Amino acid sequence: MTPFPTNSGESRPASDLIRVRDLTKTYAGGDPSRPALDRVSIDIPRRHFVSLIGPSGCGKSTLLRVIAGLEGYDSGEATVFGTSPKAMCANKAVGLVPQTPALLPWKNVRRNIALPQKVNRRAGRGGEDPDDLLRMVGLGELGHRYPHELSGGQQQRVAIARAFGMRPEVLLMDEPFSALDEFTRESLQLQLLAMWERMATTVVFVTHSVREAVTLSDEIVVMSARPGRIHEVLPVDLPRPRDTALVNSPRMHAMEDRVRASLESAWQAGAAPDDLVAL
Ligand SMILES: Nc1ncnc2c1ncn2[C@@H]1O[C@H](COP(=O)(O)OP(=O)(O)OP(=O)(O)O)[C@@H](O)[C@H]1O
């Protein structure tokens, strides 16, 4: 197990962590000798921004779905701030932002954002004002529009605003920016960081982009495939806010190089003999 570093260096109680211990998951019909997750252990401290990165099929989405309470597992344990993921999910304390924004096409943007808050109120949790949320993601003027009247990037902003509007204790994001152009992606990253800082949420973010992981994260979890394991946890020792000057600095590039080197060794650790012969 790779011990998960905390900013303070102190060990934290389970009530302050997303804690995964020795967790193994094999999908129904899957090869038991190659579980999707194999004895995975990590601690994600409350209010941290943590990215999961690794080769395709290494189990990033599976781990996210286990934390979300949407997938069971064979052995080991997962708790979110001391509670089971399913209980957190039932309490609407965990939000999930998928790769493609799932907005209701027959409701305008403001109603799309307000809808989950009704569910939230039933769960006894407050919500944010939809117009405030829209302003925070730079869409203050577009509350009356319908999803088909927005660009892909604007739709994803609505999805992010909606997720934060539920004031989740944990926000799980599965490659939310992967379909966007680089410029839109970079501007959304900065908006996401501003929302995260303001809402003090814990974010677990899946990405294939090294630059994105370094720009956003406190820690980067590098995973390896066949079977899915934690390869290494890299603390991102860069100050916040991560402004444009920092993102283009030598320190940033040095951190990116560290992550790339770790990914390469993760790939080698998980490569089957056939893959190596093909090289
Ligand atoms: N519903 C499912 N049924 C069976 N096997 C699955 C299912 N979902 C995922 N898997 C398998 O589990 C392993 C991990 O998949 P997962 O989607 O978690 O990987 P990932 O790292 O998120 O991949 P990618 O980067 O390509 O999105 C893969 O071998 C995949 O084929």
GROMACS .gro file of C-alpha atoms in nm, residues 9 15 34 38 67 80-81 92 130 182 185 197 217:
model
   13
    9GLY     CA    1   0.182   1.540   0.772
   15SER     CA    2  -1.418   1.094   0.973
   34ARG     CA    3  -0.730  -0.970  -1.328
   38ASP     CA    4  -0.660  -0.512  -0.683
   67ILE     CA    5  -1.653   0.592  -0.375
   80VAL     CA    6  -1.639   0.839   0.304
   81PHE     CA    7  -1.582   1.054   0.613
   92LYS     CA    8  -2.703   1.334  -0.153
  130PRO     CA    9  -2.905   2.904  -0.924
  182GLU     CA   10  -0.768   2.326  -2.498
  185ARG     CA   11  -1.061   2.339  -2.097
  197GLU     CA   12  -1.196   2.691  -0.306
  217SER     CA   13  -0.446   1.886  -0.772
   0.00000   0.00000   0.00000
